[in-house]
Coordinates of C-alpha atoms in Angstrom, one line a residue:
M272 CA 150.1 253.0 132.5
A273 CA 148.6 249.6 131.9
A274 CA 148.5 247.1 134.7
A275 CA 151.3 244.6 134.4
S276 CA 150.5 242.0 137.0
R277 CA 148.3 239.0 137.3
P278 CA 144.7 239.3 138.6
T279 CA 144.5 239.2 142.4
D280 CA 141.6 239.4 144.8
S281 CA 141.3 242.4 147.2
D282 CA 141.6 242.0 150.9
V283 CA 137.9 242.7 151.2
R284 CA 136.6 240.4 148.5
Q285 CA 138.3 237.3 149.7
P286 CA 136.7 237.2 153.2
V287 CA 133.3 238.1 151.6
L288 CA 133.6 235.3 149.1
A289 CA 134.7 232.8 151.7
G290 CA 131.7 233.7 153.9
D291 CA 129.3 233.2 151.0
I292 CA 130.7 229.7 150.3
R293 CA 130.5 228.8 154.0
Q294 CA 126.9 229.9 154.4
T295 CA 125.3 228.9 151.0
P296 CA 127.7 226.5 149.2
W297 CA 124.8 225.1 147.2
E298 CA 124.4 228.4 145.3
F299 CA 127.8 227.8 143.7
Q300 CA 128.6 225.6 140.8
F301 CA 131.1 222.8 141.5
F302 CA 133.9 224.1 139.2
Q303 CA 133.4 227.7 140.4
C304 CA 133.5 226.7 144.0
V305 CA 136.6 224.6 143.8
R306 CA 138.4 227.2 141.7
W307 CA 137.8 230.0 144.2
L308 CA 138.7 227.8 147.2
Q309 CA 142.0 227.0 145.7
R310 CA 142.7 230.7 145.2
I311 CA 141.7 231.4 148.8
E312 CA 143.6 228.5 150.4
T313 CA 147.0 229.1 148.8
G314 CA 149.1 227.4 151.5
R315 CA 148.0 223.8 150.6
G316 CA 148.5 221.5 147.6
Q317 CA 146.3 221.7 144.5
I318 CA 143.8 218.9 144.0
G319 CA 144.2 216.3 141.2
K320 CA 148.0 216.5 141.5
F321 CA 150.4 214.1 143.3
Y322 CA 150.2 215.6 146.7
P323 CA 149.2 213.4 149.7
P324 CA 145.4 213.9 150.3
S325 CA 146.2 215.3 153.8
R326 CA 148.0 218.2 152.2
E327 CA 145.4 219.0 149.5
V328 CA 143.0 222.0 149.7
L329 CA 139.9 219.9 149.6
R330 CA 138.6 216.6 150.6
F331 CA 135.7 215.4 148.5
H332 CA 132.8 213.3 149.7
A333 CA 129.7 211.9 148.0
N334 CA 126.2 212.6 149.4
P335 CA 124.7 209.2 150.3
S336 CA 121.2 210.4 150.0
T337 CA 119.0 209.0 147.2
A338 CA 116.8 212.1 147.0
F339 CA 116.7 214.2 143.8
P340 CA 119.8 216.6 144.0
P341 CA 118.7 220.2 143.8
S342 CA 122.3 221.5 143.4
Q343 CA 125.8 220.3 142.5
I344 CA 127.1 220.9 146.0
H345 CA 125.4 219.5 149.1
G346 CA 127.4 221.0 151.8
I347 CA 130.8 222.2 153.1
E348 CA 132.8 221.8 156.3
W349 CA 135.5 224.3 156.9
P350 CA 137.7 223.3 159.8
E351 CA 140.3 225.6 161.4
E352 CA 143.1 223.2 160.4
G353 CA 143.3 220.6 157.6
A354 CA 141.5 220.2 154.3
I355 CA 138.1 221.6 153.6
A356 CA 135.4 218.9 153.2
L357 CA 133.2 219.4 150.2
T358 CA 130.2 217.0 149.7
V359 CA 128.9 216.8 146.1
N360 CA 125.6 215.5 144.7
F361 CA 126.5 214.9 141.0
M362 CA 129.3 212.2 141.2
G363 CA 130.5 209.3 143.3
L364 CA 130.3 205.6 143.9
F365 CA 127.1 206.0 145.9
G366 CA 124.4 208.6 146.3
P367 CA 121.9 210.1 143.8
M368 CA 124.3 209.8 140.9
G369 CA 126.3 206.8 142.2
V370 CA 127.6 204.2 139.9
L371 CA 127.1 201.3 142.3
P372 CA 123.7 199.6 142.7
L373 CA 121.1 201.4 144.9
Y374 CA 121.6 198.9 147.6
Y375 CA 125.0 200.3 148.5
S376 CA 123.5 203.8 149.1
Q377 CA 120.7 202.4 151.2
Y378 CA 123.2 200.3 153.2
I379 CA 125.5 203.3 153.8
M380 CA 122.5 205.4 154.9
A381 CA 121.4 202.7 157.4
R382 CA 125.0 202.5 158.8
L383 CA 125.1 206.3 159.1
R384 CA 121.9 206.3 161.1
T385 CA 123.7 204.2 163.7
K386 CA 126.6 206.6 163.6
D387 CA 128.8 204.1 161.7
G388 CA 130.5 205.9 158.8
G389 CA 133.3 203.4 158.2
F390 CA 132.1 202.0 154.9
A391 CA 131.2 205.5 153.6
A392 CA 134.6 206.7 154.6
F393 CA 136.2 203.8 152.8
L394 CA 134.4 204.5 149.5
D395 CA 135.1 208.2 149.9
M396 CA 138.8 207.5 149.4
F397 CA 137.9 206.5 145.8
N398 CA 135.3 209.3 145.5
H399 CA 137.9 211.9 146.4
R400 CA 140.4 210.8 143.8
M401 CA 137.7 210.3 141.2
I402 CA 136.2 213.8 141.7
S403 CA 139.7 215.3 142.0
L404 CA 140.7 213.9 138.6
F405 CA 137.4 215.1 137.1
Y406 CA 138.2 218.6 138.2
A407 CA 141.8 218.3 137.0
A408 CA 140.5 217.3 133.5
W409 CA 138.2 220.4 133.4
E410 CA 141.1 222.6 134.5
K411 CA 143.6 221.1 132.0
Y412 CA 142.1 223.0 129.0
R413 CA 141.3 226.2 130.8
F414 CA 144.7 227.8 131.1
Y415 CA 143.4 230.9 132.9
V416 CA 142.6 228.8 136.0
S417 CA 146.2 228.0 136.8
Y418 CA 147.4 231.4 135.5
E419 CA 145.3 233.3 138.0
R420 CA 146.9 231.3 140.8
G421 CA 150.3 232.5 139.7
E422 CA 151.4 229.2 138.2
R423 CA 153.1 228.9 134.8
D424 CA 150.6 227.4 132.5
R425 CA 151.3 225.7 129.2
L426 CA 149.8 228.4 127.0
S427 CA 151.9 231.1 128.6
Q428 CA 155.0 229.0 127.8
Y429 CA 153.8 228.6 124.1
L430 CA 153.4 232.4 123.9
M431 CA 156.9 232.8 125.4
D432 CA 158.3 230.6 122.7
L433 CA 156.6 232.8 120.0
I434 CA 158.1 236.1 121.2
G435 CA 161.6 234.7 121.8
L436 CA 161.5 234.2 125.6
G437 CA 161.0 230.5 125.8
T438 CA 164.1 229.6 127.8
K439 CA 164.3 230.5 131.5
G440 CA 167.6 232.3 131.0
L441 CA 165.8 235.0 128.8
Q442 CA 162.9 235.5 131.2
R443 CA 162.5 238.1 133.9
R444 CA 165.3 240.3 132.5
Q445 CA 163.2 243.2 131.2
D446 CA 162.1 246.3 133.0
V447 CA 158.6 245.2 132.1
R448 CA 156.9 242.0 133.3
D449 CA 157.1 239.1 130.9
D450 CA 153.3 238.6 131.3
S451 CA 152.8 242.1 129.9
L452 CA 154.7 241.2 126.7
L453 CA 152.6 238.0 126.4
F454 CA 149.5 240.1 125.9
Y455 CA 151.1 241.5 122.7
S456 CA 152.5 238.2 121.5
G457 CA 150.3 238.4 118.3
L458 CA 152.2 241.6 117.3
L459 CA 155.6 240.6 118.6
S460 CA 155.6 237.3 116.8
L461 CA 155.0 238.9 113.4
L462 CA 158.1 239.3 111.2
P463 CA 159.2 241.7 110.0
R464 CA 158.0 244.0 112.8
S465 CA 156.4 247.2 111.7
A466 CA 156.2 250.7 113.1
L467 CA 152.4 250.4 113.3
A468 CA 152.7 247.4 115.5
L469 CA 155.1 249.3 117.8
E470 CA 152.6 252.2 118.0
Q471 CA 149.8 249.8 118.9
I472 CA 151.8 248.2 121.7
L473 CA 153.1 251.4 123.2
S474 CA 149.8 253.3 123.0
D475 CA 147.9 250.4 124.6
Y476 CA 150.5 249.7 127.3
F477 CA 150.9 253.3 128.5
D478 CA 147.3 254.4 127.5
V479 CA 148.6 257.6 125.9
P480 CA 148.8 258.8 122.3
I481 CA 151.9 257.4 120.5
E482 CA 153.3 258.1 117.1
V483 CA 156.3 256.4 115.7
E484 CA 158.4 258.4 113.2
Q485 CA 160.7 256.4 111.0
F486 CA 164.0 257.3 109.3
V487 CA 165.1 259.9 111.8
G488 CA 168.7 260.9 111.2
A489 CA 171.4 261.0 113.9
W490 CA 175.1 261.3 114.4
Y491 CA 176.9 258.2 115.3
P492 CA 180.5 258.0 116.6
L493 CA 183.1 256.2 114.5
E494 CA 185.3 253.4 115.9
P495 CA 188.8 254.5 116.7
N496 CA 190.3 252.5 113.8
S497 CA 187.9 254.2 111.4
I498 CA 189.0 257.7 112.2
C499 CA 191.3 259.4 109.7
R500 CA 194.6 260.2 111.6
F501 CA 197.3 260.3 108.8
Q502 CA 199.6 258.2 110.9
R503 CA 200.3 254.9 109.1
G504 CA 198.8 255.5 105.6
D505 CA 197.9 251.9 105.1
S506 CA 194.5 252.1 106.7
Y507 CA 191.4 252.4 104.5
A508 CA 190.3 255.3 106.7
E509 CA 193.4 257.3 105.5
Q510 CA 192.9 256.7 101.8
L511 CA 191.2 259.6 100.0
G512 CA 188.1 258.5 98.1
V513 CA 188.0 255.1 99.9
G514 CA 187.3 255.7 103.6
V515 CA 188.3 259.2 104.6
V516 CA 185.8 260.8 106.9
V517 CA 186.3 264.3 108.3
G518 CA 185.6 264.2 112.0
D519 CA 184.9 261.4 114.5
E520 CA 181.1 261.1 113.7
V521 CA 179.0 260.1 110.7
W522 CA 175.5 261.1 109.8
D523 CA 173.0 258.2 109.3
P524 CA 169.8 259.5 107.9
Q525 CA 167.6 256.3 108.3
S526 CA 168.6 254.1 111.3
G527 CA 166.9 256.2 114.0
I528 CA 163.3 256.0 115.2
R529 CA 161.5 258.7 117.1
V530 CA 158.7 257.8 119.5
R531 CA 156.4 260.9 119.8
V532 CA 154.5 260.6 123.1
G533 CA 151.5 262.8 123.8
P534 CA 149.9 265.2 124.2
L535 CA 150.4 264.4 127.9
T536 CA 149.2 265.8 131.2
L537 CA 152.0 267.2 133.4
R538 CA 151.8 264.1 135.6
Q539 CA 152.2 261.8 132.6
Y540 CA 155.0 264.0 131.2
L541 CA 157.0 263.8 134.4
D542 CA 156.6 260.0 134.4
F543 CA 158.1 259.7 130.9
L544 CA 161.2 261.7 131.8
P545 CA 164.5 259.7 132.3
N546 CA 164.0 259.7 136.1
G547 CA 160.3 258.9 135.8
T548 CA 158.5 255.6 136.3
A549 CA 157.5 255.1 132.7
Y550 CA 161.0 255.7 131.2
K551 CA 162.4 252.2 131.8
P552 CA 159.3 250.3 130.5
L553 CA 159.4 252.5 127.4
K554 CA 163.1 251.8 126.9
A555 CA 162.6 248.1 127.5
I556 CA 159.7 247.6 125.1
T557 CA 161.4 249.5 122.3
R558 CA 164.7 247.6 122.7
F559 CA 162.9 244.3 122.9
F560 CA 160.8 245.2 119.8
S561 CA 163.8 246.0 117.7
N562 CA 166.1 243.4 119.2
G563 CA 168.5 246.3 120.0
E564 CA 169.3 246.9 116.3
L565 CA 167.8 250.4 116.0
S566 CA 168.4 253.7 117.8
F567 CA 165.3 255.2 119.5
E568 CA 164.6 258.6 120.9
A569 CA 161.6 259.9 122.7
Q570 CA 159.8 263.2 122.0
L571 CA 157.5 264.2 124.8
V572 CA 154.5 266.5 124.0
L573 CA 153.0 268.4 126.9
R574 CA 149.5 269.9 126.7
R575 CA 149.7 273.6 126.4
E576 CA 147.3 274.2 129.3
E577 CA 149.5 271.9 131.5
V578 CA 152.7 273.9 131.0
P579 CA 154.0 275.0 134.5
S580 CA 155.4 278.4 135.1
C581 CA 159.2 278.6 135.5
E582 CA 159.9 279.8 139.1
L583 CA 163.5 279.7 140.3
G584 CA 163.8 278.0 143.6
M585 CA 160.7 275.8 143.2
L586 CA 161.3 272.3 144.5
G587 CA 159.7 269.0 143.6
E588 CA 159.1 267.2 140.3
A589 CA 157.6 270.2 138.7
G590 CA 160.5 272.4 139.6
P591 CA 162.6 273.9 136.7
R592 CA 165.0 271.5 135.1
L593 CA 166.8 272.8 132.1
G594 CA 165.7 271.0 128.9
W595 CA 163.0 269.1 130.7
V596 CA 160.7 271.2 132.7
T597 CA 161.6 274.8 131.8
W598 CA 159.5 277.1 129.7
A599 CA 159.5 280.9 129.5
K600 CA 155.8 281.2 129.8
N601 CA 154.6 284.8 130.0
V602 CA 151.6 284.5 127.7
P603 CA 149.3 281.5 126.9
M604 CA 151.0 279.1 124.5
Q605 CA 149.7 278.7 121.0
R606 CA 150.8 275.1 120.6
D607 CA 151.7 272.0 122.6
P608 CA 155.4 272.2 123.4
D609 CA 157.4 269.3 122.0
E610 CA 161.0 270.3 122.4
T611 CA 161.9 267.6 125.0
V612 CA 163.8 264.9 123.0
F613 CA 166.2 262.4 124.5
K614 CA 167.7 259.0 123.8
I615 CA 166.0 255.8 125.1

């Protein structure tokens, strides 16, 4: 089944990446470095927002040197506590790309040689905010940056609006993640919705062959007041030629839809059974796609070579269960069994 969660870094990759940034920060581009640092240091505030600088992930400094900058990042200081200090070459009030006259950079360098960093620290207050806003402007139109941090970005909200989940009261109510439905917003936003679109969504989500069969007939129970009882005589249900129906059910030849799933391996087949892990997502997607207006049933097709032998007393998922996992198999099957049909 397709992955339904946001991208995350493994427990191995995060320390490796952090070590690379510590040792050779100049090999990273500025936006790439800041983006990864914000993903690693999740317990602090994002830069360019309205957090106090002491709570932000990074503290930006400008490199006071007047030498030609070989890279965007000059260096990094990673304290055990507090914000990470990142010194850049490409932007600032002073330094190789500074907007102030060259004299200020020379003056700051002279003060630093005497271990007096007061003036540089004062100007770095403005450098920090200026560089933070520069990064925030870059991130604003790249929705995936905030999305990968687990935040709700504007584009995701727009897609939620398109598929009918724009309000918070409608979100997080399905047996599939809302983010999974956003991936299919192009198909879900089209009206009227087609059987081909449902096939594409289900086959991609579950990564198995799916075929949607339309106009499948089914019996539907009548409401109690629509059943012919010959009691009062004034009901339309008791008037011959008007509403009399023999029995308490009626046959509807066109309102049902059958979702044919497979051929499947035995493991996949067990997942799609009503007690399997794929049943609820299948039910949720079909109900959401039809707005609950149509009746669905699933037909599971098992590969003939995967059919298990029926052995009484066998325990476990592959044990015999009448109507689900029970086949009288004494010779190799000539076709893929597809007798398992149930409502979803």
